[in-house]
Amino acid sequence: MTLQEAKFEYLLRLGDSSLIIGHRLSEWCGHGPILEEDIALINIALDFVGNATSLLEYAGKVEGKGRNEDDLAFMRGEREYRNLLITEQPNGDYANTIARQFLFDAHMFFLYEELKNSKDETIAAIAVKSHKEITYHLRHTSQWMLRLGDGTAESHTRLQNAVNELWMFTSELFDMDEVDAILIKEGIVPDLTKVKAAWEKQVNEVFAEATLTVPETKFKQKGSKEGKHSEHLGFLLAEMQYVHRSFPDAKW
Amino acid sequence: MTDSQWPVWEVFVQANPGISHKHVGNVHAVDAEMAIQNARDVYTRRSEGISIWVVPANAISASSPEDQGAFFEPSNDKPYRHPTFYKIPEGVKYL
Amino acid sequence: MDDAKQVEAFEAKIASGQKIEPKDWMPEAYRKQLIRMMSQHAHSEIVGMLPEGNWITRAPNLRRKAILLAKVQDEAGHGLYLYSATETLGIDRTELLSQLHTGKAKYSSIFNYPTLTWADIGAIGWLVDGAAIMNQTALARGSYGPYCRAMVRICKEESFHNRQGYEIMMHLAQGTPEQKALAQDALNRWWWPSIMMLGPSDDQSPNSDQLMRWKVKMESNDAIRQRFIDRTVPQADFIGLTIPDKDMKLDEKTGSYTHGPINWDEFFDVIKGNGPCNAKRLKARVDADKEGAWVREAAAAYAAKQSKQKQVA
């Protein structure tokens, strides 16, 4: 695998994760638990769509085959998507959404903190901008973890169940393969071992304060790096892509 | 616990450094941290601010309209508090 | 001061162009009318999120997706500003929302129509927001301070909505034949509801002199409607779309367009709850409220615990 191929692949992983989780958050629009939170969620979704746009645009340039961000977002199928499995999981109830978002935000926070030092200037620039956004997201979702975890008996149960269900998707956040190895060597992306340690510390702290138990499950799901997803992604993409694909020559 | 939309917080935003915070509206929130975040999401979507204050709405005391006369009219007959009250001959500088 | 004198002073204040502020004395009828109008307006903003929110996940490209997200978020913000302003009249948001959820309060008839294609997002921004701006710029000159301030803020943001809608329509109208057909179809479906949303014609809606005198209402429905039509028809011409009204023509003398008969039966039917989406829209709001109840309760419980702990410490 060439450096260029590795970089393209990595950018898809980052960009797709942002796009898909942004899509999931946008499904809450108009249905949030209170008006203020509706607005907050859309803000977060908007940040993710913006971040995905920058990353996919750059991915297209790195690839050098004339594909732009929309070609990459709307014309790739289920097996070509590289988003983390956790990002495509359905919204469920609010506890589910908050748990998914918190686990992902914490990952992204420490990952992008490292990416700010990337030797690739474009990646570093995107990371600097995004890291500010994620700092806010993480603060927002951490607060909600505390409120739901240590709120009422019902909210505690719901959140603990959500965490238990999502836990099997978390080990994948730190898997590394050939793509990572090539880019780590060039100083373009970080070794995820370091990110993992920071993530675990953060998650443990918030869980403790939220009176949540860290799940013990050893059962792990992976596959996003090879485009092996859960069944949810196909439906999500069908919805997201159909207008774009229905009018092949159209400009919008 | 009865369902509610949470307590009201009044929001003040400073648009630029060096000027006062200005009242912009309110948000509902359970605590100060949430009120600040909600105010950020609601009132600074278009870069309208660099600093936010939130105050529980019930912590604000206000003068009442009935007091308007007694409070504010007495200052109307004190024009000597304003610089334009004083006539300075033309040609005198820096006054 | 007796009531008659207070009313006199109140009306004199309005006539002189001053605003009424929350703590000022106001006639009960004024307060009630404002609560009704302002909450209806607030409800319209949040119910209005639904038909457009419907297309966020299907927007045709990333730029359009971001714009639509930002736009629908603005609607939520507008709802919030308006609930805020309504609350200054001594009614809380819990009560206002319960009026919406029980069907006691109304919202704009327009949001009971379905968004069937992507072009509807263009049509809504262009026509529905365009009509709303006509109404809102008038209301910004009204007498109640908090409502005016909310309107000023909202009008500023609405003009982005209006333009993005027209831009969508323009791209479609200048695009492939299929796209142009989408745009024309959306215009055909949204034109009449848009001009109806400005309210019944003046002969069916006897605007009491009192509401005008109190500057609760600033202009008659027909006057606002005419201005909207006069501004919008040339915009349609410019991008080569046809207003679906065969009787529409320009009156050379006045420079205004005369329009064909409006189907008011349809309008009143939708208001009564028989529009294509009334039940669906209301259910979505009621469900969100119900499913959010445990979340709101948890947050409140957590905050209560925290403040207790602080007091102990």
XYZ file of C-alpha atoms in Angstrom:
660
model
C 0.000 0.000 0.000
C 1.342 3.417 -0.944
C 1.379 6.412 1.357
C -1.194 8.102 -0.848
C -3.531 5.111 -0.653
C -3.125 4.939 3.101
C -3.884 8.602 3.487
C -6.961 8.367 1.301
C -8.207 5.405 3.304
C -7.604 7.155 6.614
C -9.392 10.318 5.492
C -12.399 8.233 4.494
C -12.445 6.644 7.938
C -12.460 10.021 9.650
C -14.824 11.703 7.205
C -17.319 8.849 7.056
C -17.541 8.584 10.840
C -18.352 12.279 11.083
C -20.843 12.151 8.252
C -22.702 9.145 9.598
C -22.909 10.300 13.193
C -23.954 13.736 11.945
C -26.702 12.038 9.984
C -27.894 10.159 13.038
C -27.956 13.324 15.139
C -29.861 15.186 12.470
C -32.623 12.586 12.750
C -33.419 14.139 16.146
C -34.254 17.454 14.540
C -37.695 18.512 15.743
C -38.015 15.554 18.108
C -35.651 16.413 20.969
C -36.642 16.230 24.646
C -36.765 20.022 25.027
C -36.399 22.898 22.600
C -32.978 24.001 23.868
C -31.595 20.509 23.446
C -33.045 20.245 19.960
C -31.033 23.319 19.060
C -27.893 21.987 20.739
C -28.105 18.660 18.903
C -28.490 20.348 15.540
C -25.447 22.490 16.301
C -23.449 19.353 16.941
C -24.806 17.662 13.816
C -23.874 20.725 11.810
C -20.298 20.613 13.094
C -20.024 16.974 12.035
C -21.374 17.605 8.556
C -18.894 20.457 8.180
C -16.023 18.339 9.415
C -17.002 15.481 7.074
C -17.171 17.864 4.146
C -13.619 19.115 4.753
C -12.249 15.618 5.204
C -13.958 14.116 2.166
C -12.991 17.063 0.012
C -9.383 16.499 0.973
C -9.757 12.737 0.510
C -10.877 13.386 -3.065
C -7.829 15.533 -3.695
C -5.466 12.967 -2.208
C -7.029 10.248 -4.310
C -6.524 12.347 -7.421
C -9.249 10.770 -9.523
C -11.421 13.850 -9.738
C -13.926 12.834 -7.095
C -15.221 15.620 -4.878
C -16.778 15.428 -1.416
C -20.268 14.834 -2.790
C -19.119 12.031 -5.081
C -17.538 10.364 -2.078
C -20.499 10.924 0.222
C -23.282 10.042 -2.166
C -21.842 7.618 -4.708
C -20.156 5.018 -2.528
C -22.040 1.969 -1.333
C -22.245 0.134 1.985
C -19.062 -1.867 1.480
C -17.054 1.212 0.585
C -17.984 3.186 3.688
C -15.362 3.283 6.429
C -17.229 4.852 9.361
C -16.876 3.272 12.786
C -19.686 0.859 13.615
C -20.718 2.843 16.670
C -21.584 5.874 14.529
C -24.212 4.069 12.476
C -26.096 2.559 15.427
C -29.691 3.822 15.584
C -30.632 6.690 17.880
C -32.812 4.650 20.208
C -33.977 6.692 23.181
C -32.172 9.755 24.426
C -29.951 7.727 26.734
C -28.808 5.684 23.767
C -27.995 8.741 21.710
C -26.127 10.410 24.565
C -24.132 7.262 25.385
C -23.173 6.736 21.736
C -22.261 10.375 21.369
C -20.221 10.525 24.557
C -18.195 7.401 23.770
C -17.507 8.691 20.276
C -16.860 12.314 21.293
C -14.302 11.236 23.881
C -12.525 9.173 21.233
C -12.589 11.986 18.732
C -11.435 14.525 21.308
C -8.186 12.670 22.068
C -7.650 11.557 18.489
C -7.978 15.056 17.069
C -5.828 16.455 19.835
C -3.062 14.291 18.384
C -3.989 15.028 14.785
C -3.379 18.712 15.421
C 0.311 17.776 15.309
C 0.011 15.923 12.022
C 2.845 16.429 9.563
C 0.175 16.724 6.900
C -0.732 20.416 7.008
C -4.278 19.996 5.759
C -5.066 17.310 8.296
C -3.494 19.425 11.035
C -5.566 22.457 9.998
C -8.809 20.469 9.938
C -7.933 18.992 13.329
C -7.294 22.400 14.895
C -10.701 23.651 13.799
C -12.523 20.453 14.672
C -10.894 20.052 18.040
C -12.506 23.278 19.241
C -15.894 21.979 18.162
C -15.352 18.590 19.747
C -14.246 20.176 23.004
C -17.699 21.710 23.219
C -19.461 18.506 22.147
C -17.639 16.480 24.771
C -18.514 18.980 27.460
C -22.141 18.847 26.401
C -22.398 15.067 26.242
C -20.376 14.556 29.453
C -22.836 16.770 31.294
C -25.712 14.728 29.949
C -23.986 11.497 31.008
C -23.966 12.853 34.564
C -27.557 14.075 34.431
C -28.925 10.817 33.094
C -26.591 8.543 35.054
C -27.147 10.281 38.371
C -30.611 11.737 37.689
C -33.559 9.452 38.386
C -33.716 5.669 38.795
C -35.318 5.442 35.367
C -32.699 7.554 33.606
C -29.923 5.616 35.329
C -31.303 2.278 34.149
C -31.824 3.533 30.628
C -28.303 4.924 30.396
C -26.663 1.853 31.898
C -28.549 -0.337 29.404
C -27.485 1.900 26.554
C -23.847 1.752 27.614
C -24.037 -2.032 27.937
C -25.433 -2.358 24.425
C -22.900 -0.029 22.840
C -19.836 -1.314 24.647
C -19.075 -4.022 22.092
C -18.464 -1.314 19.490
C -15.835 0.539 21.501
C -12.796 -1.686 21.099
C -12.886 -1.011 17.373
C -12.194 2.664 18.056
C -8.570 1.771 18.755
C -7.867 -0.980 16.240
C -4.926 -0.277 13.992
C -3.928 -1.859 10.710
C -1.496 -1.339 7.840
C -3.011 2.064 7.047
C -2.233 3.301 10.533
C 1.233 1.793 10.492
C 2.208 3.598 7.291
C 0.868 6.946 8.464
C 2.232 6.671 11.996
C 5.681 6.116 10.526
C 5.356 9.378 8.594
C 4.129 11.330 11.618
C 0.777 11.966 9.960
C -1.470 10.197 12.450
C -1.033 9.118 16.070
C -0.559 5.686 17.539
C -3.998 4.887 18.956
C -2.522 3.199 22.024
C -2.003 6.630 23.496
C -5.488 7.771 22.479
C -6.942 4.651 24.024
C -5.326 5.287 27.403
C -6.638 8.847 27.510
C -10.073 7.685 26.391
C -10.260 5.002 29.063
C -9.280 7.459 31.760
C -11.898 9.974 30.640
C -14.621 7.369 30.302
C -13.846 5.874 33.694
C -13.976 9.277 35.360
C -17.273 10.259 33.818
C -18.775 6.822 34.453
C -17.740 6.993 38.104
C -19.274 10.422 38.571
C -22.377 9.335 36.679
C -22.644 6.249 38.949
C -22.377 3.954 35.934
C -20.675 0.574 35.810
C -18.112 -0.037 33.100
C -19.425 -3.089 31.215
C -17.377 -6.252 31.421
C -18.387 -7.733 28.107
C -15.528 -9.277 26.182
C -17.667 -9.519 23.103
C -16.345 -7.212 20.414
C -17.603 -6.024 17.059
C -15.325 -4.861 14.323
C -15.149 -4.634 10.569
C -15.638 -1.013 9.594
C -12.072 -0.757 8.335
C -12.913 -3.390 5.707
C -16.366 -1.937 5.068
C -18.151 -4.690 6.966
C -20.973 -2.895 8.698
C -24.099 -3.600 10.664
C -27.348 -3.866 8.718
C -28.264 -0.339 9.752
C -25.838 1.368 7.402
C -27.526 0.208 4.207
C -30.813 1.831 5.150
C -29.085 4.984 6.267
C -27.247 5.306 2.957
C -30.343 4.460 0.940
C -32.071 7.404 2.550
C -29.120 9.754 2.376
C -28.155 9.039 -1.209
C -31.351 8.461 -3.114
C -32.067 12.023 -4.312
C -28.487 12.538 -5.379
C -28.399 9.235 -7.251
C -31.820 9.703 -8.838
C -30.600 12.704 -10.821
C -27.164 11.723 -12.105
C -26.458 14.908 -14.084
C -28.074 17.346 -11.745
C -26.502 20.287 -9.974
C -28.145 21.445 -6.779
C -41.991 15.290 40.192
C -44.279 17.255 37.891
C -43.182 17.674 34.312
C -41.747 21.034 33.499
C -39.825 22.986 30.938
C -37.237 23.891 33.613
C -36.549 27.300 35.190
C -35.967 30.409 33.101
C -32.569 32.115 32.909
C -32.072 35.565 31.437
C -29.221 35.793 28.965
C -26.768 38.651 28.465
C -24.266 38.587 25.622
C -21.181 40.698 25.084
C -20.815 41.187 21.354
C -17.259 42.551 21.300
C -14.468 43.240 23.771
C -14.842 46.535 25.558
C -18.613 46.884 25.416
C -21.289 45.953 27.939
C -23.178 42.711 28.062
C -26.623 43.216 26.592
C -29.840 41.393 27.377
C -30.797 39.172 24.437
C -33.547 36.903 25.734
C -33.841 33.823 27.880
C -33.376 30.061 27.924
C -34.694 27.273 30.075
C -32.135 25.212 31.988
C -31.710 23.156 35.144
C -28.471 24.790 36.256
C -26.007 27.530 35.410
C -23.731 25.318 33.328
C -26.631 24.182 31.179
C -27.977 27.719 30.934
C -24.642 28.962 29.585
C -24.447 26.152 27.044
C -28.035 26.668 25.952
C -27.489 30.398 25.656
C -24.431 29.723 23.515
C -26.403 27.428 21.235
C -29.417 29.710 20.966
C -28.015 33.231 20.948
C -24.573 33.014 19.371
C -25.260 30.932 16.278
C -24.055 33.747 14.060
C -20.970 34.840 16.008
C -22.994 37.364 17.978
C -20.921 37.057 21.107
C -17.632 36.543 22.904
C -18.956 36.278 26.451
C -22.204 35.178 28.079
C -23.843 35.908 31.416
C -26.852 33.989 32.642
C -28.986 34.958 35.628
C -31.922 33.039 37.116
C -34.937 35.066 35.999
C -36.352 35.070 39.525
C -33.146 36.641 40.862
C -33.740 39.851 38.959
C -35.436 42.705 40.775
C -36.801 45.530 38.693
C -38.175 48.982 39.311
C -41.881 49.175 38.681
C -43.611 51.303 36.058
C -45.528 53.135 38.815
C -42.220 54.387 40.169
C -41.281 55.939 36.862
C -42.322 59.439 37.879
C -40.712 59.370 41.289
C -37.562 57.657 40.117
C -36.684 59.246 36.849
C -38.411 62.567 36.413
C -36.530 64.410 39.161
C -33.405 64.273 37.037
C -35.163 66.042 34.156
C -34.743 69.477 35.773
C -31.034 69.180 36.293
C -29.697 70.240 32.926
C -26.569 71.546 34.625
C -25.385 67.949 34.792
C -24.857 68.008 31.033
C -21.909 69.717 29.366
C -24.159 71.484 26.827
C -25.614 73.526 29.713
C -22.555 75.718 29.795
C -21.815 78.461 27.284
C -18.150 78.754 26.488
C -16.940 81.640 24.300
C -15.806 80.643 20.829
C -12.080 80.380 20.578
C -11.614 78.658 23.930
C -10.098 75.303 23.171
C -10.067 71.883 24.816
C -13.198 72.433 26.935
C -56.812 55.265 38.369
C -59.974 53.570 37.146
C -60.017 51.220 34.225
C -61.295 53.678 31.652
C -58.570 56.139 32.511
C -55.927 53.434 32.414
C -57.107 52.341 28.993
C -56.992 55.916 27.837
C -53.421 56.357 29.080
C -52.456 53.007 27.561
C -53.877 53.949 24.170
C -52.284 57.372 24.264
C -48.933 55.746 24.916
C -49.326 53.452 21.920
C -50.578 56.268 19.706
C -47.453 58.246 20.559
C -45.335 55.365 19.273
C -44.096 54.105 22.632
C -43.772 50.382 23.292
C -45.621 48.552 26.031
C -43.273 46.615 28.316
C -44.122 43.521 30.409
C -44.617 45.294 33.717
C -46.705 48.121 32.278
C -50.421 48.123 32.846
C -52.323 46.637 29.918
C -55.952 45.728 29.261
C -56.733 42.066 29.848
C -57.986 41.765 26.259
C -54.625 43.022 24.983
C -52.720 40.506 27.086
C -54.965 37.647 25.969
C -54.830 38.568 22.318
C -51.035 38.794 22.433
C -50.682 35.460 24.194
C -52.900 33.876 21.565
C -51.048 35.431 18.633
C -47.520 35.075 19.943
C -47.900 31.493 21.109
C -49.543 30.582 17.811
C -46.530 32.089 16.131
C -44.133 30.168 18.402
C -45.972 26.902 17.793
C -45.801 27.528 14.040
C -42.031 27.785 14.242
C -41.551 24.467 15.995
C -44.204 22.587 14.057
C -42.640 24.160 10.971
C -39.418 22.288 11.766
C -41.132 19.016 10.899
C -41.940 19.328 7.172
C -38.444 20.657 6.480
C -36.655 18.431 8.961
C -38.204 15.664 6.906
C -35.638 16.338 4.144
C -32.421 16.874 6.116
C -31.398 13.238 5.850
C -32.109 13.253 2.103
C -30.604 16.580 1.021
C -28.993 16.169 -2.405
C -25.497 17.294 -1.444
C -23.450 18.191 1.617
C -23.754 21.934 1.147
C -27.544 21.740 0.971
C -27.596 19.435 3.975
C -25.648 21.912 6.097
C -27.789 24.845 4.959
C -31.008 22.999 5.699
C -29.771 21.918 9.130
C -28.849 25.507 9.955
C -32.168 26.724 8.660
C -34.315 24.293 10.599
C -32.246 25.063 13.663
C -33.081 28.724 13.188
C -36.771 27.817 13.245
C -36.221 26.160 16.609
C -34.434 29.312 17.742
C -37.315 31.459 16.527
C -39.760 29.297 18.415
C -37.629 29.788 21.491
C -37.435 33.594 21.125
C -41.190 33.700 20.722
C -41.955 31.459 23.695
C -39.582 33.682 25.657
C -41.443 36.791 24.611
C -44.813 35.183 25.352
C -43.643 34.195 28.814
C -43.204 37.879 29.668
C -46.997 38.086 29.614
C -47.204 35.851 32.660
C -47.734 32.404 31.180
C -45.096 29.693 31.259
C -43.860 27.491 28.457
C -45.168 24.295 30.039
C -48.670 25.747 29.825
C -48.163 27.060 26.296
C -46.961 23.668 25.081
C -49.812 21.885 26.755
C -52.194 24.162 24.841
C -50.497 23.057 21.625
C -50.523 19.385 22.540
C -54.182 19.334 23.521
C -55.179 21.111 20.323
C -56.360 24.179 22.201
C -53.791 26.408 20.505
C -53.397 26.657 16.749
C -50.376 26.999 14.499
C -50.003 28.137 10.914
C -52.126 26.152 8.466
C -49.244 25.908 6.010
C -47.349 23.281 7.976
C -50.154 20.814 7.575
C -49.163 20.296 3.956
C -46.662 17.529 3.152
C -43.161 18.052 1.730
C -43.175 15.531 -1.100
C -39.967 16.243 -2.986
C -36.685 18.067 -2.470
C -38.084 21.002 -4.446
C -40.570 21.581 -1.636
C -37.662 22.717 0.514
C -36.962 25.409 -2.062
C -40.627 26.346 -2.291
C -40.984 26.646 1.469
C -37.973 28.921 1.843
C -38.986 31.058 -1.085
C -42.764 31.226 -0.630
C -43.610 30.329 2.947
C -40.713 32.219 4.504
C -41.260 35.010 1.996
C -44.871 35.366 3.089
C -43.872 35.102 6.736
C -41.372 37.932 6.348
C -44.092 40.204 4.950
C -46.149 39.544 8.016
C -43.276 39.741 10.469
C -41.777 43.015 9.273
C -45.217 44.516 9.867
C -45.411 42.958 13.327
C -41.976 44.284 14.253
C -43.595 47.730 14.266
C -46.249 46.613 16.758
C -46.765 47.896 20.277
C -45.512 45.108 22.541
C -41.791 45.536 23.205
C -40.720 41.903 23.698
C -42.661 40.764 20.607
C -41.129 43.521 18.467
C -37.630 42.685 19.618
C -38.181 39.008 18.829
C -39.535 39.979 15.410
C -36.549 42.146 14.583
C -34.200 39.300 15.401
C -36.297 36.796 13.494
C -36.659 38.964 10.380
C -32.893 39.287 10.111
C -32.505 35.527 10.142
C -35.490 34.845 7.893
C -33.973 36.673 4.999
C -31.308 33.939 4.807
C -34.125 31.387 4.706
C -35.903 33.197 1.960
C -32.793 33.492 -0.170
C -31.644 29.904 0.254
C -35.122 28.780 -0.825
C -35.060 30.907 -3.918
C -31.550 29.689 -4.705
C -32.741 26.071 -4.547
C -35.601 26.883 -6.911
C -33.272 28.738 -9.235
C -30.863 25.816 -9.470
C -33.745 23.454 -10.135
C -35.388 25.728 -12.693
C -32.101 26.082 -14.543
C -31.197 22.420 -14.186
C -32.229 19.308 -16.093
C -35.810 19.027 -17.427
C -36.599 16.660 -14.537
C -35.365 19.209 -12.029
C -37.353 21.996 -13.626
C -40.463 19.824 -13.460
C -39.828 19.284 -9.742
C -39.592 23.030 -9.198
C -42.789 23.786 -11.115
C -44.634 21.012 -9.308
C -43.557 22.385 -5.933
C -44.637 25.889 -6.913
C -48.000 24.521 -8.060
C -48.602 22.846 -4.733
C -47.270 25.579 -2.422
C -48.511 28.736 -4.124
C -52.102 28.714 -2.922
C -51.374 27.530 0.623
C -48.714 30.264 0.841
C -51.026 33.071 -0.084
C -53.717 31.601 2.146
C -51.413 31.407 5.152
C -51.543 35.194 5.418
C -55.051 34.763 6.758
C -58.656 35.104 5.594
C -59.536 38.007 3.341
C -60.563 41.225 5.012
C -64.293 40.777 4.406
C -64.173 37.410 6.227
C -61.894 38.610 8.976
C -63.357 41.707 10.574
C -60.254 43.169 12.122
C -61.502 45.117 14.996
C -60.407 48.715 15.047
C -59.253 47.975 18.531
C -56.492 45.523 17.472
C -55.256 48.047 14.939
C -55.435 50.869 17.469
C -53.516 48.752 19.953
C -50.989 47.908 17.265
C -51.422 44.203 17.847
C -52.233 43.951 14.188
C -50.528 46.394 11.884
C -51.987 45.761 8.477
C -54.909 43.910 6.971
C -54.378 40.375 5.657
C -55.260 41.400 2.125
C -52.775 44.261 2.122
C -49.938 41.976 3.216
C -51.016 39.308 0.748
C -51.021 41.809 -2.117
C -47.518 42.974 -1.288
C -46.307 39.375 -1.133
C -47.836 38.580 -4.530
C -46.447 41.721 -6.124
C -42.953 40.886 -4.985
C -43.084 37.185 -5.726
C -44.560 37.028 -9.220
C -41.585 38.758 -10.867
C -39.244 36.431 -8.951
C -41.045 33.454 -10.504
C -40.842 35.052 -13.949
C -37.144 35.614 -13.531
C -36.387 31.914 -13.158
C -38.955 30.845 -15.726
C -41.538 29.298 -13.429
C -45.264 29.848 -13.822
C -47.550 30.936 -10.983
C -50.434 28.436 -11.018
C -53.175 31.056 -11.355
C -54.579 31.501 -14.829
C -56.431 34.637 -13.748
C -53.327 36.390 -12.525
C -52.539 39.560 -14.393
C -50.703 42.787 -13.949
C -52.825 45.860 -13.471
C -50.784 48.408 -15.412
C -52.308 51.320 -13.558
C -51.555 50.194 -10.026
C -48.542 48.036 -10.774
C -50.222 45.299 -8.739
C -51.205 41.793 -9.748
C -54.808 40.728 -9.514
C -55.269 37.093 -8.580
C -57.950 34.475 -9.129
C -60.379 33.321 -6.461
C -58.847 31.714 -3.376
C -60.336 28.447 -2.176
C -61.155 29.509 1.353
C -63.052 26.309 2.031
C -59.757 24.470 1.877
C -58.142 26.987 4.201
C -60.838 26.679 6.862
C -60.817 22.919 6.488
C -57.090 22.775 7.220
C -57.502 25.170 10.157
C -60.192 22.885 11.550
C -57.703 20.022 11.528
C -58.539 18.331 8.251
C -55.359 19.137 6.341
C -53.218 16.329 4.945
C -50.771 16.336 7.864
C -52.542 17.863 10.887
C -52.693 14.620 12.827
C -49.153 13.609 11.917
C -47.613 16.959 12.904
C -49.384 17.141 16.209
C -48.546 13.539 17.024
C -44.860 14.191 16.355
C -44.867 17.071 18.845
C -46.843 15.157 21.448
C -44.563 12.127 21.113
C -41.417 14.228 21.439
C -42.826 15.800 24.565
C -43.837 12.462 26.078
C -40.586 10.722 25.228
C -38.657 13.686 26.543
C -40.422 13.757 29.901
C -38.058 11.322 31.649
C -35.068 13.233 30.241
C -36.293 16.574 31.545
C -37.099 14.971 34.866
C -33.655 13.374 35.157
C -31.884 16.660 34.430
C -33.975 18.465 37.017
C -33.370 15.723 39.592
C -29.630 15.807 38.973
C -29.501 19.595 39.342
C -31.499 19.395 42.570
C -29.056 16.820 43.975
C -26.089 18.937 42.988
C -27.394 22.098 44.566
C -28.198 20.212 47.772
C -24.654 18.866 47.891
C -23.282 22.351 47.411
C -25.351 23.629 50.302
C -24.059 20.861 52.561
C -20.473 21.544 51.537
